[in-house]
PDB file of C-alpha atoms in Angstrom:
ATOM      1  CA  MET A1202     111.454 152.829  57.544  1.00 52.00           C
ATOM      2  CA  ILE A1203     107.873 153.818  58.339  1.00 53.00           C
ATOM      3  CA  ARG A1204     105.644 154.737  55.431  1.00 63.00           C
ATOM      4  CA  PRO A1205     104.086 158.210  55.512  1.00 61.00           C
ATOM      5  CA  GLY A1206     100.361 158.482  55.947  1.00 67.00           C
ATOM      6  CA  LYS A1207      97.856 156.944  58.275  1.00 69.00           C
ATOM      7  CA  LYS A1208      97.789 153.180  58.651  1.00 72.00           C
ATOM      8  CA  PRO A1209      94.493 151.714  57.412  1.00 72.00           C
ATOM      9  CA  LYS A1210      92.056 149.964  59.690  1.00 72.00           C
ATOM     10  CA  ARG A1211      92.647 146.307  60.501  1.00 73.00           C
ATOM     11  CA  PRO A1212      90.955 144.060  57.889  1.00 71.00           C
ATOM     12  CA  LYS A1213      87.538 142.836  58.998  1.00 62.00           C
ATOM     13  CA  SER A1214      85.757 141.220  56.069  1.00 48.00           C
ATOM     14  CA  GLN A1215      85.393 141.577  52.359  1.00 44.00           C
ATOM     15  CA  GLY A1216      84.356 144.967  51.109  1.00 47.00           C
ATOM     16  CA  LYS A1217      81.037 145.663  49.459  1.00 48.00           C
ATOM     17  CA  PRO A1218      81.050 144.695  45.784  1.00 47.00           C
ATOM     18  CA  THR A1219      80.952 147.486  43.262  1.00 46.00           C
ATOM     19  CA  ALA A1220      77.708 147.718  41.350  1.00 46.00           C
ATOM     20  CA  PRO A1221      78.083 146.471  37.761  1.00 45.00           C
ATOM     21  CA  LYS A1222      78.262 149.275  35.216  1.00 43.00           C
ATOM     22  CA  GLU A1223      78.779 147.439  31.970  1.00 45.00           C
ATOM     23  CA  ALA A1224      75.997 145.499  30.332  1.00 42.00           C
ATOM     24  CA  ALA A1225      77.160 145.383  26.747  1.00 41.00           C
ATOM     25  CA  GLU A1226      80.010 142.906  27.168  1.00 47.00           C
ATOM     26  CA  GLY A1227      78.119 140.910  29.774  1.00 46.00           C
ATOM     27  CA  ALA A1228      75.636 139.589  27.253  1.00 43.00           C
ATOM     28  CA  GLU A1229      77.706 136.564  26.251  1.00 44.00           C
ATOM     29  CA  ALA A1230      76.270 133.619  24.402  1.00 41.00           C
ATOM     30  CA  ALA A1231      76.392 131.265  27.391  1.00 43.00           C
ATOM     31  CA  SER A1232      73.227 129.445  26.409  1.00 39.00           C
ATOM     32  CA  SER A1233      74.770 127.652  23.457  1.00 40.00           C
ATOM     33  CA  LYS A1234      77.322 124.967  24.257  1.00 54.00           C
ATOM     34  CA  LYS A1235      80.810 125.783  23.022  1.00 67.00           C
ATOM     35  CA  ARG A1236      82.962 123.167  21.425  1.00 79.00           C
ATOM     36  CA  LYS A1237      85.996 122.007  23.351  1.00 87.00           C
ATOM     37  CA  LEU A1238      89.249 123.676  22.294  1.00 88.00           C
ATOM     38  CA  ASP A1239      92.045 121.433  21.041  1.00 90.00           C
ATOM     39  CA  GLU A1240      95.566 121.556  22.502  1.00 91.00           C
ATOM     40  CA  ALA A1241      96.901 124.079  19.968  1.00 93.00           C
ATOM     41  CA  GLU A1242      93.942 126.394  20.547  1.00 93.00           C
ATOM     42  CA  LEU A1243      94.326 126.144  24.336  1.00 94.00           C
ATOM     43  CA  LYS A1244      98.008 127.112  24.097  1.00 94.00           C
ATOM     44  CA  GLU A1245      97.142 130.041  21.827  1.00 96.00           C
ATOM     45  CA  ARG A1246      94.458 131.221  24.247  1.00 96.00           C
ATOM     46  CA  GLU A1247      96.811 130.835  27.213  1.00 96.00           C
ATOM     47  CA  LYS A1248      99.154 133.406  25.653  1.00 96.00           C
ATOM     48  CA  ARG A1249      96.230 135.861  25.547  1.00 97.00           C
ATOM     49  CA  THR A1250      95.067 135.192  29.112  1.00 98.00           C
ATOM     50  CA  VAL A1251      95.564 137.457  32.116  1.00 98.00           C
ATOM     51  CA  PHE A1252      95.559 136.082  35.659  1.00 97.00           C
ATOM     52  CA  ILE A1253      93.982 138.301  38.330  1.00 97.00           C
ATOM     53  CA  GLY A1254      94.342 137.411  42.005  1.00 95.00           C
ATOM     54  CA  ASN A1255      92.611 138.619  45.176  1.00 95.00           C
ATOM     55  CA  VAL A1256      89.296 139.320  43.443  1.00 97.00           C
ATOM     56  CA  PRO A1257      86.472 139.967  45.958  1.00 96.00           C
ATOM     57  CA  LEU A1258      84.690 136.676  46.590  1.00 95.00           C
ATOM     58  CA  THR A1259      81.210 138.025  45.788  1.00 94.00           C
ATOM     59  CA  TRP A1260      82.153 139.691  42.521  1.00 97.00           C
ATOM     60  CA  THR A1261      80.611 138.608  39.213  1.00 96.00           C
ATOM     61  CA  GLU A1262      82.181 138.652  35.749  1.00 97.00           C
ATOM     62  CA  LYS A1263      80.445 141.960  34.982  1.00 97.00           C
ATOM     63  CA  GLN A1264      81.796 143.601  38.121  1.00 97.00           C
ATOM     64  CA  LEU A1265      85.359 142.508  37.397  1.00 98.00           C
ATOM     65  CA  ARG A1266      85.093 143.589  33.766  1.00 97.00           C
ATOM     66  CA  SER A1267      83.713 146.960  34.788  1.00 97.00           C
ATOM     67  CA  ALA A1268      86.583 147.553  37.247  1.00 97.00           C
ATOM     68  CA  MET A1269      89.118 146.570  34.592  1.00 98.00           C
ATOM     69  CA  ARG A1270      87.571 148.902  32.009  1.00 97.00           C
ATOM     70  CA  LYS A1271      87.728 151.784  34.457  1.00 97.00           C
ATOM     71  CA  ALA A1272      91.393 151.094  35.253  1.00 97.00           C
ATOM     72  CA  LEU A1273      92.398 150.585  31.618  1.00 97.00           C
ATOM     73  CA  GLY A1274      90.690 153.719  30.299  1.00 96.00           C
ATOM     74  CA  THR A1275      91.855 154.382  26.742  1.00 95.00           C
ATOM     75  CA  THR A1276      94.941 152.178  27.133  1.00 95.00           C
ATOM     76  CA  TYR A1277      93.054 149.101  25.955  1.00 97.00           C
ATOM     77  CA  ASP A1278      89.541 148.862  24.517  1.00 95.00           C
ATOM     78  CA  GLY A1279      89.587 145.306  23.181  1.00 96.00           C
ATOM     79  CA  ILE A1280      87.719 142.235  24.418  1.00 96.00           C
ATOM     80  CA  LEU A1281      87.754 141.090  28.048  1.00 97.00           C
ATOM     81  CA  LYS A1282      86.056 137.727  27.658  1.00 95.00           C
ATOM     82  CA  PRO A1283      85.598 135.005  28.472  1.00 96.00           C
ATOM     83  CA  ILE A1284      86.171 135.474  32.200  1.00 98.00           C
ATOM     84  CA  TRP A1285      86.164 132.541  34.590  1.00 97.00           C
ATOM     85  CA  PHE A1286      86.878 132.210  38.311  1.00 97.00           C
ATOM     86  CA  ARG A1287      89.046 129.666  40.111  1.00 94.00           C
ATOM     87  CA  SER A1288      90.315 128.960  43.661  1.00 93.00           C
ATOM     88  CA  ILE A1289      86.893 129.674  45.134  1.00 93.00           C
ATOM     89  CA  PRO A1290      86.951 128.547  48.787  1.00 92.00           C
ATOM     90  CA  VAL A1291      83.905 126.508  49.779  1.00 90.00           C
ATOM     91  CA  GLU A1292      83.039 124.874  53.091  1.00 90.00           C
ATOM     92  CA  THR A1293      84.943 121.655  53.772  1.00 87.00           C
ATOM     93  CA  LYS A1294      81.851 119.457  53.425  1.00 90.00           C
ATOM     94  CA  TRP A1295      81.491 120.604  49.798  1.00 89.00           C
ATOM     95  CA  SER A1296      85.093 119.943  48.752  1.00 85.00           C
ATOM     96  CA  SER A1297      85.051 116.140  48.634  1.00 85.00           C
ATOM     97  CA  SER A1298      84.474 115.900  44.855  1.00 87.00           C
ATOM     98  CA  ASN A1299      83.997 118.094  41.783  1.00 87.00           C
ATOM     99  CA  LYS A1300      80.220 117.516  41.821  1.00 91.00           C
ATOM    100  CA  MET A1301      79.963 118.444  45.479  1.00 91.00           C
ATOM    101  CA  ARG A1302      82.137 121.482  44.875  1.00 89.00           C
ATOM    102  CA  LYS A1303      79.877 122.665  42.048  1.00 90.00           C
ATOM    103  CA  ALA A1304      76.872 122.236  44.314  1.00 92.00           C
ATOM    104  CA  GLY A1305      78.588 124.267  47.031  1.00 90.00           C
ATOM    105  CA  LEU A1306      79.340 127.040  44.549  1.00 90.00           C
ATOM    106  CA  ILE A1307      75.728 127.135  43.367  1.00 90.00           C
ATOM    107  CA  LEU A1308      74.592 127.413  46.986  1.00 92.00           C
ATOM    108  CA  LYS A1309      77.328 129.992  47.659  1.00 90.00           C
ATOM    109  CA  ALA A1310      78.480 127.916  50.623  1.00 92.00           C
ATOM    110  CA  PHE A1311      81.749 129.802  50.937  1.00 91.00           C
ATOM    111  CA  ALA A1312      84.284 128.896  53.611  1.00 89.00           C
ATOM    112  CA  ASP A1313      84.053 130.922  56.795  1.00 88.00           C
ATOM    113  CA  GLY A1314      86.487 133.848  56.730  1.00 85.00           C
ATOM    114  CA  ALA A1315      87.281 133.511  53.015  1.00 89.00           C
ATOM    115  CA  ASP A1316      87.103 136.769  51.068  1.00 92.00           C
ATOM    116  CA  SER A1317      88.745 136.319  47.680  1.00 94.00           C
ATOM    117  CA  LYS A1318      89.142 134.205  44.561  1.00 95.00           C
ATOM    118  CA  ASN A1319      91.205 134.265  41.362  1.00 96.00           C
ATOM    119  CA  ALA A1320      90.110 135.099  37.833  1.00 98.00           C
ATOM    120  CA  TYR A1321      91.291 134.505  34.281  1.00 98.00           C
ATOM    121  CA  VAL A1322      90.504 136.977  31.507  1.00 98.00           C
ATOM    122  CA  VAL A1323      91.121 136.439  27.784  1.00 98.00           C
ATOM    123  CA  VAL A1324      92.206 139.501  25.773  1.00 98.00           C
ATOM    124  CA  ASN A1325      92.888 140.319  22.113  1.00 97.00           C
ATOM    125  CA  SER A1326      96.533 139.359  21.733  1.00 97.00           C
ATOM    126  CA  PRO A1327      99.663 138.287  23.646  1.00 96.00           C
ATOM    127  CA  GLU A1328     101.034 141.822  23.165  1.00 97.00           C
ATOM    128  CA  ASP A1329      98.113 143.230  25.170  1.00 97.00           C
ATOM    129  CA  VAL A1330      98.839 141.063  28.244  1.00 97.00           C
ATOM    130  CA  PRO A1331     101.739 143.128  29.736  1.00 96.00           C
ATOM    131  CA  VAL A1332      99.808 146.364  29.111  1.00 96.00           C
ATOM    132  CA  ILE A1333      96.786 145.076  31.019  1.00 97.00           C
ATOM    133  CA  VAL A1334      98.912 143.524  33.784  1.00 96.00           C
ATOM    134  CA  LYS A1335     100.610 146.885  34.386  1.00 95.00           C
ATOM    135  CA  ALA A1336      97.277 148.717  34.606  1.00 97.00           C
ATOM    136  CA  ILE A1337      95.577 146.184  36.910  1.00 97.00           C
ATOM    137  CA  THR A1338      98.441 145.327  39.280  1.00 94.00           C
ATOM    138  CA  ASN A1339      97.915 146.907  42.719  1.00 93.00           C
ATOM    139  CA  LEU A1340      94.497 148.242  41.724  1.00 96.00           C
ATOM    140  CA  GLU A1341      92.586 148.905  44.953  1.00 95.00           C
ATOM    141  CA  VAL A1342      88.975 147.901  44.301  1.00 96.00           C
ATOM    142  CA  ASP A1343      87.674 148.236  47.871  1.00 94.00           C
ATOM    143  CA  ALA A1344      88.915 148.672  51.440  1.00 90.00           C
ATOM    144  CA  GLU A1345      90.332 145.126  51.656  1.00 91.00           C
ATOM    145  CA  HIS A1346      91.153 144.022  48.116  1.00 95.00           C
ATOM    146  CA  ILE A1347      94.134 145.065  46.021  1.00 95.00           C
ATOM    147  CA  LEU A1348      94.266 143.149  42.763  1.00 96.00           C
ATOM    148  CA  ARG A1349      97.428 141.512  41.457  1.00 93.00           C
ATOM    149  CA  ALA A1350      97.756 140.625  37.799  1.00 96.00           C
ATOM    150  CA  ASP A1351     100.105 138.432  35.807  1.00 95.00           C
ATOM    151  CA  GLY A1352     100.389 136.497  32.590  1.00 95.00           C
ATOM    152  CA  VAL A1353      99.659 132.769  32.391  1.00 95.00           C
ATOM    153  CA  GLY A1354     102.072 129.954  31.590  1.00 91.00           C
ATOM    154  CA  GLU A1355     105.214 131.226  29.850  1.00 87.00           C
ATOM    155  CA  SER A1356     103.960 134.803  30.211  1.00 84.00           C
ATOM    156  CA  ALA A1357     103.832 134.593  34.024  1.00 87.00           C
ATOM    157  CA  VAL A1358     106.261 136.885  35.807  1.00 83.00           C
ATOM    158  CA  LEU A1359     105.300 136.334  39.464  1.00 75.00           C
ATOM    159  CA  LYS A1360     106.263 132.643  39.525  1.00 72.00           C
ATOM    160  CA  LYS A1361     109.377 133.723  41.380  1.00 74.00           C
ATOM    161  CA  PHE A1362     109.566 136.616  43.798  1.00 81.00           C
ATOM    162  CA  ASP A1363     112.647 138.820  43.799  1.00 86.00           C
ATOM    163  CA  ARG A1364     114.462 137.413  46.838  1.00 89.00           C
ATOM    164  CA  LYS A1365     116.061 140.766  47.697  1.00 92.00           C
ATOM    165  CA  ARG A1366     112.691 142.493  47.962  1.00 95.00           C
ATOM    166  CA  SER A1367     110.727 139.649  49.581  1.00 95.00           C
ATOM    167  CA  VAL A1368     110.131 138.028  52.950  1.00 96.00           C
ATOM    168  CA  PHE A1369     108.808 134.642  53.992  1.00 95.00           C
ATOM    169  CA  LEU A1370     105.916 134.508  56.465  1.00 96.00           C
ATOM    170  CA  GLY A1371     105.382 131.352  58.488  1.00 94.00           C
ATOM    171  CA  SER A1372     102.963 130.016  61.127  1.00 93.00           C
ATOM    172  CA  LEU A1373     100.045 131.671  59.340  1.00 96.00           C
ATOM    173  CA  PRO A1374      96.422 130.805  60.192  1.00 94.00           C
ATOM    174  CA  ARG A1375      94.605 128.811  57.524  1.00 92.00           C
ATOM    175  CA  ARG A1376      92.110 131.611  56.813  1.00 92.00           C
ATOM    176  CA  VAL A1377      94.700 134.344  56.301  1.00 94.00           C
ATOM    177  CA  THR A1378      93.969 136.860  53.529  1.00 94.00           C
ATOM    178  CA  GLU A1379      96.184 139.116  51.424  1.00 94.00           C
ATOM    179  CA  SER A1380      94.823 142.163  53.230  1.00 93.00           C
ATOM    180  CA  ASP A1381      95.873 140.585  56.581  1.00 95.00           C
ATOM    181  CA  ILE A1382      99.454 140.261  55.326  1.00 96.00           C
ATOM    182  CA  ARG A1383      99.585 143.755  53.830  1.00 95.00           C
ATOM    183  CA  TRP A1384      98.239 145.167  57.097  1.00 95.00           C
ATOM    184  CA  VAL A1385     100.669 143.359  59.395  1.00 96.00           C
ATOM    185  CA  LEU A1386     103.649 144.483  57.268  1.00 96.00           C
ATOM    186  CA  TRP A1387     102.398 148.049  56.823  1.00 95.00           C
ATOM    187  CA  ASP A1388     105.026 149.650  59.084  1.00 95.00           C
ATOM    188  CA  ALA A1389     107.886 148.087  57.113  1.00 96.00           C
ATOM    189  CA  GLY A1390     106.924 149.547  53.747  1.00 96.00           C
ATOM    190  CA  GLU A1391     104.658 149.166  50.751  1.00 94.00           C
ATOM    191  CA  VAL A1392     103.903 145.571  49.739  1.00 95.00           C
ATOM    192  CA  ASP A1393     103.388 145.296  45.994  1.00 92.00           C
ATOM    193  CA  ALA A1394     102.670 141.549  45.745  1.00 92.00           C
ATOM    194  CA  VAL A1395     101.556 138.707  48.018  1.00 94.00           C
ATOM    195  CA  ARG A1396     101.530 134.980  47.321  1.00 93.00           C
ATOM    196  CA  ILE A1397      99.728 132.780  49.820  1.00 94.00           C
ATOM    197  CA  VAL A1398     100.446 129.080  49.320  1.00 94.00           C
ATOM    198  CA  ARG A1399      97.115 127.269  49.539  1.00 92.00           C
ATOM    199  CA  ASP A1400      95.828 123.711  49.528  1.00 91.00           C
ATOM    200  CA  LYS A1401      94.454 122.975  46.049  1.00 87.00           C
ATOM    201  CA  LYS A1402      91.441 121.134  47.402  1.00 84.00           C
ATOM    202  CA  THR A1403      90.284 123.266  50.331  1.00 84.00           C
ATOM    203  CA  GLN A1404      91.961 126.588  49.388  1.00 88.00           C
ATOM    204  CA  ASP A1405      93.145 126.870  53.011  1.00 90.00           C
ATOM    205  CA  CYS A1406      96.538 128.478  53.589  1.00 93.00           C
ATOM    206  CA  LYS A1407      99.238 125.849  54.115  1.00 94.00           C
ATOM    207  CA  GLY A1408     100.753 128.007  56.835  1.00 94.00           C
ATOM    208  CA  PHE A1409     103.169 130.108  54.833  1.00 95.00           C
ATOM    209  CA  ALA A1410     103.266 132.901  52.263  1.00 95.00           C
ATOM    210  CA  PHE A1411     105.586 135.343  50.534  1.00 95.00           C
ATOM    211  CA  ALA A1412     105.352 139.125  50.415  1.00 96.00           C
ATOM    212  CA  ARG A1413     107.286 141.325  48.017  1.00 95.00           C
ATOM    213  CA  PHE A1414     108.015 144.956  48.867  1.00 96.00           C
ATOM    214  CA  LYS A1415     108.277 147.853  46.475  1.00 94.00           C
ATOM    215  CA  GLU A1416     111.671 148.778  47.927  1.00 95.00           C
ATOM    216  CA  ARG A1417     114.530 146.540  49.071  1.00 95.00           C
ATOM    217  CA  LYS A1418     115.104 148.474  52.304  1.00 96.00           C
ATOM    218  CA  SER A1419     111.642 147.403  53.507  1.00 97.00           C
ATOM    219  CA  VAL A1420     112.887 143.809  53.907  1.00 96.00           C
ATOM    220  CA  LYS A1421     115.254 144.798  56.731  1.00 95.00           C
ATOM    221  CA  ALA A1422     112.475 146.819  58.357  1.00 96.00           C
ATOM    222  CA  ALA A1423     110.125 143.821  58.169  1.00 96.00           C
ATOM    223  CA  LEU A1424     112.694 141.522  59.785  1.00 95.00           C
ATOM    224  CA  ASN A1425     112.938 143.976  62.681  1.00 93.00           C
ATOM    225  CA  LEU A1426     109.189 143.957  63.355  1.00 92.00           C
ATOM    226  CA  TRP A1427     108.147 142.021  66.442  1.00 85.00           C
ATOM    227  CA  ASP A1428     105.035 140.811  68.207  1.00 86.00           C
ATOM    228  CA  LEU A1429     103.338 140.229  64.855  1.00 93.00           C
ATOM    229  CA  ARG A1430      99.994 138.439  64.991  1.00 94.00           C
ATOM    230  CA  ILE A1431      97.283 137.569  62.504  1.00 95.00           C
ATOM    231  CA  HIS A1432      93.898 136.484  63.854  1.00 93.00           C
ATOM    232  CA  GLY A1433      95.514 136.366  67.298  1.00 92.00           C
ATOM    233  CA  LYS A1434      98.225 133.924  66.179  1.00 93.00           C
ATOM    234  CA  TYR A1435     101.922 134.801  66.335  1.00 92.00           C
ATOM    235  CA  ILE A1436     103.612 134.660  62.946  1.00 95.00           C
ATOM    236  CA  ARG A1437     107.260 134.683  61.956  1.00 93.00           C
ATOM    237  CA  VAL A1438     108.952 136.737  59.248  1.00 95.00           C
ATOM    238  CA  THR A1439     112.268 135.595  57.788  1.00 94.00           C
ATOM    239  CA  LYS A1440     114.432 136.074  54.712  1.00 92.00           C
ATOM    240  CA  VAL A1441     113.598 134.195  51.526  1.00 90.00           C
ATOM    241  CA  GLU A1442     116.243 131.488  51.232  1.00 80.00           C
ATOM    242  CA  ASP A1443     116.114 130.659  47.518  1.00 64.00           C
ATOM    243  CA  GLU A1444     114.442 131.920  44.340  1.00 52.00           C
ATOM    244  CA  GLU A1445     114.362 128.584  42.547  1.00 44.00           C
ATOM    245  CA  GLY A1446     111.700 125.912  42.725  1.00 38.00           C
ATOM    246  CA  GLY A1447     107.930 125.739  42.957  1.00 42.00           C
ATOM    247  CA  ASN A1448     105.510 126.842  45.650  1.00 44.00           C
ATOM    248  CA  ASP A1449     107.919 125.889  48.422  1.00 51.00           C
ATOM    249  CA  ALA A1450     110.774 127.939  46.945  1.00 49.00           C
ATOM    250  CA  GLY A1451     112.367 130.127  49.563  1.00 52.00           C
ATOM    251  CA  ARG A1452     110.684 128.337  52.441  1.00 57.00           C
ATOM    252  CA  PRO A1453     113.049 127.851  55.411  1.00 56.00           C
ATOM    253  CA  LYS A1454     113.425 124.367  56.829  1.00 56.00           C
ATOM    254  CA  LYS A1455     110.538 123.370  59.086  1.00 59.00           C
ATOM    255  CA  LEU A1456     111.347 123.829  62.756  1.00 59.00           C
ATOM    256  CA  LYS A1457     109.977 122.009  65.757  1.00 62.00           C
ATOM    257  CA  PRO A1458     107.267 124.034  67.558  1.00 67.00           C
ATOM    258  CA  GLU A1459     109.385 124.456  70.704  1.00 65.00           C
ATOM    259  CA  VAL A1460     112.387 125.645  68.660  1.00 63.00           C
ATOM    260  CA  GLU A1461     110.232 128.043  66.666  1.00 66.00           C
ATOM    261  CA  LYS A1462     108.766 129.482  69.866  1.00 67.00           C
ATOM    262  CA  ARG A1463     112.226 129.894  71.428  1.00 69.00           C
ATOM    263  CA  ILE A1464     113.508 131.764  68.352  1.00 67.00           C
ATOM    264  CA  MET A1465     110.453 134.017  68.350  1.00 68.00           C
ATOM    265  CA  LEU A1466     110.886 134.877  72.034  1.00 72.00           C
ATOM    266  CA  LYS A1467     114.575 135.711  71.519  1.00 70.00           C
ATOM    267  CA  GLN A1468     113.681 137.986  68.601  1.00 68.00           C
ATOM    268  CA  GLN A1469     111.129 139.783  70.770  1.00 69.00           C
ATOM    269  CA  GLN A1470     113.665 140.208  73.591  1.00 73.00           C
ATOM    270  CA  ARG A1471     116.211 141.712  71.196  1.00 69.00           C
ATOM    271  CA  GLN A1472     113.633 144.128  69.836  1.00 68.00           C
ATOM    272  CA  ARG A1473     112.579 145.211  73.321  1.00 72.00           C
ATOM    273  CA  ALA A1474     116.217 145.796  74.295  1.00 74.00           C
ATOM    274  CA  LYS A1475     116.802 147.785  71.123  1.00 67.00           C
ATOM    275  CA  ALA A1476     113.691 149.910  71.745  1.00 69.00           C
ATOM    276  CA  LYS A1477     114.787 150.550  75.330  1.00 69.00           C
ATOM    277  CA  LYS A1478     118.239 151.758  74.201  1.00 67.00           C
ATOM    278  CA  GLN A1479     116.634 154.097  71.684  1.00 65.00           C
ATOM    279  CA  ARG A1480     114.401 155.594  74.383  1.00 65.00           C
ATOM    280  CA  GLU A1481     117.403 156.070  76.697  1.00 63.00           C
ATOM    281  CA  PHE A1482     119.367 157.738  73.906  1.00 57.00           C
ATOM    282  CA  VAL A1483     116.548 160.210  73.265  1.00 53.00           C
TER     283      VAL A1483
END
């Protein structure tokens, strides 16, 4: 199944950040030190926190808040603060310790090829979280960034991907981005969520990811794609084996490089033969 419409250009780099439009909420009292929240308060705040992934790397709190306000419209007009960023990829030399990492962030020594980070936003109440998640999910903020939103902790929904609508991607380059994955799977159907499994320290991709389609039939179409490459590297697309577990859930057993290459070549041969038969039939 090929999606209607013109396929977008291949991802190049992060898009230009949107100019901040909101100054009122940005004036937070950051100068005064806040007391540390106790365990009960942290749990209460967690229920009111929204996770936002694939935020443009250069964006500030004001820019993210402004984009959220625009998307939410009159649906929600409560607080969107505090906002803090996590999973910011810095150059390897700055990732040896927390102090070095902070220094790298101050210097904006971002890792080469990195283009996104994650954010956490606190809202009025736990009841507001699903409303905001619905409005922000799949919000296209520039040419290469589509936001994904979720709750945090017990409120998280995307911990597990629907196996029947998802595929596993292996042999990925360490600097792969969500836009790379959406682009390479474009011909199979609309991808509505991507989860790249990254190293906690360096934020590099561990070599595999999961993509969830809007429609189940897109999974079969994705499995029939061939000659797929990201950053010049061949990747493999397979079914998700299992829904249970943590980050490695659904990951097929690791194959030896020579076996993986042999399987990939056989898949390509089958696809070429299939394409040839279709041409002969026409």
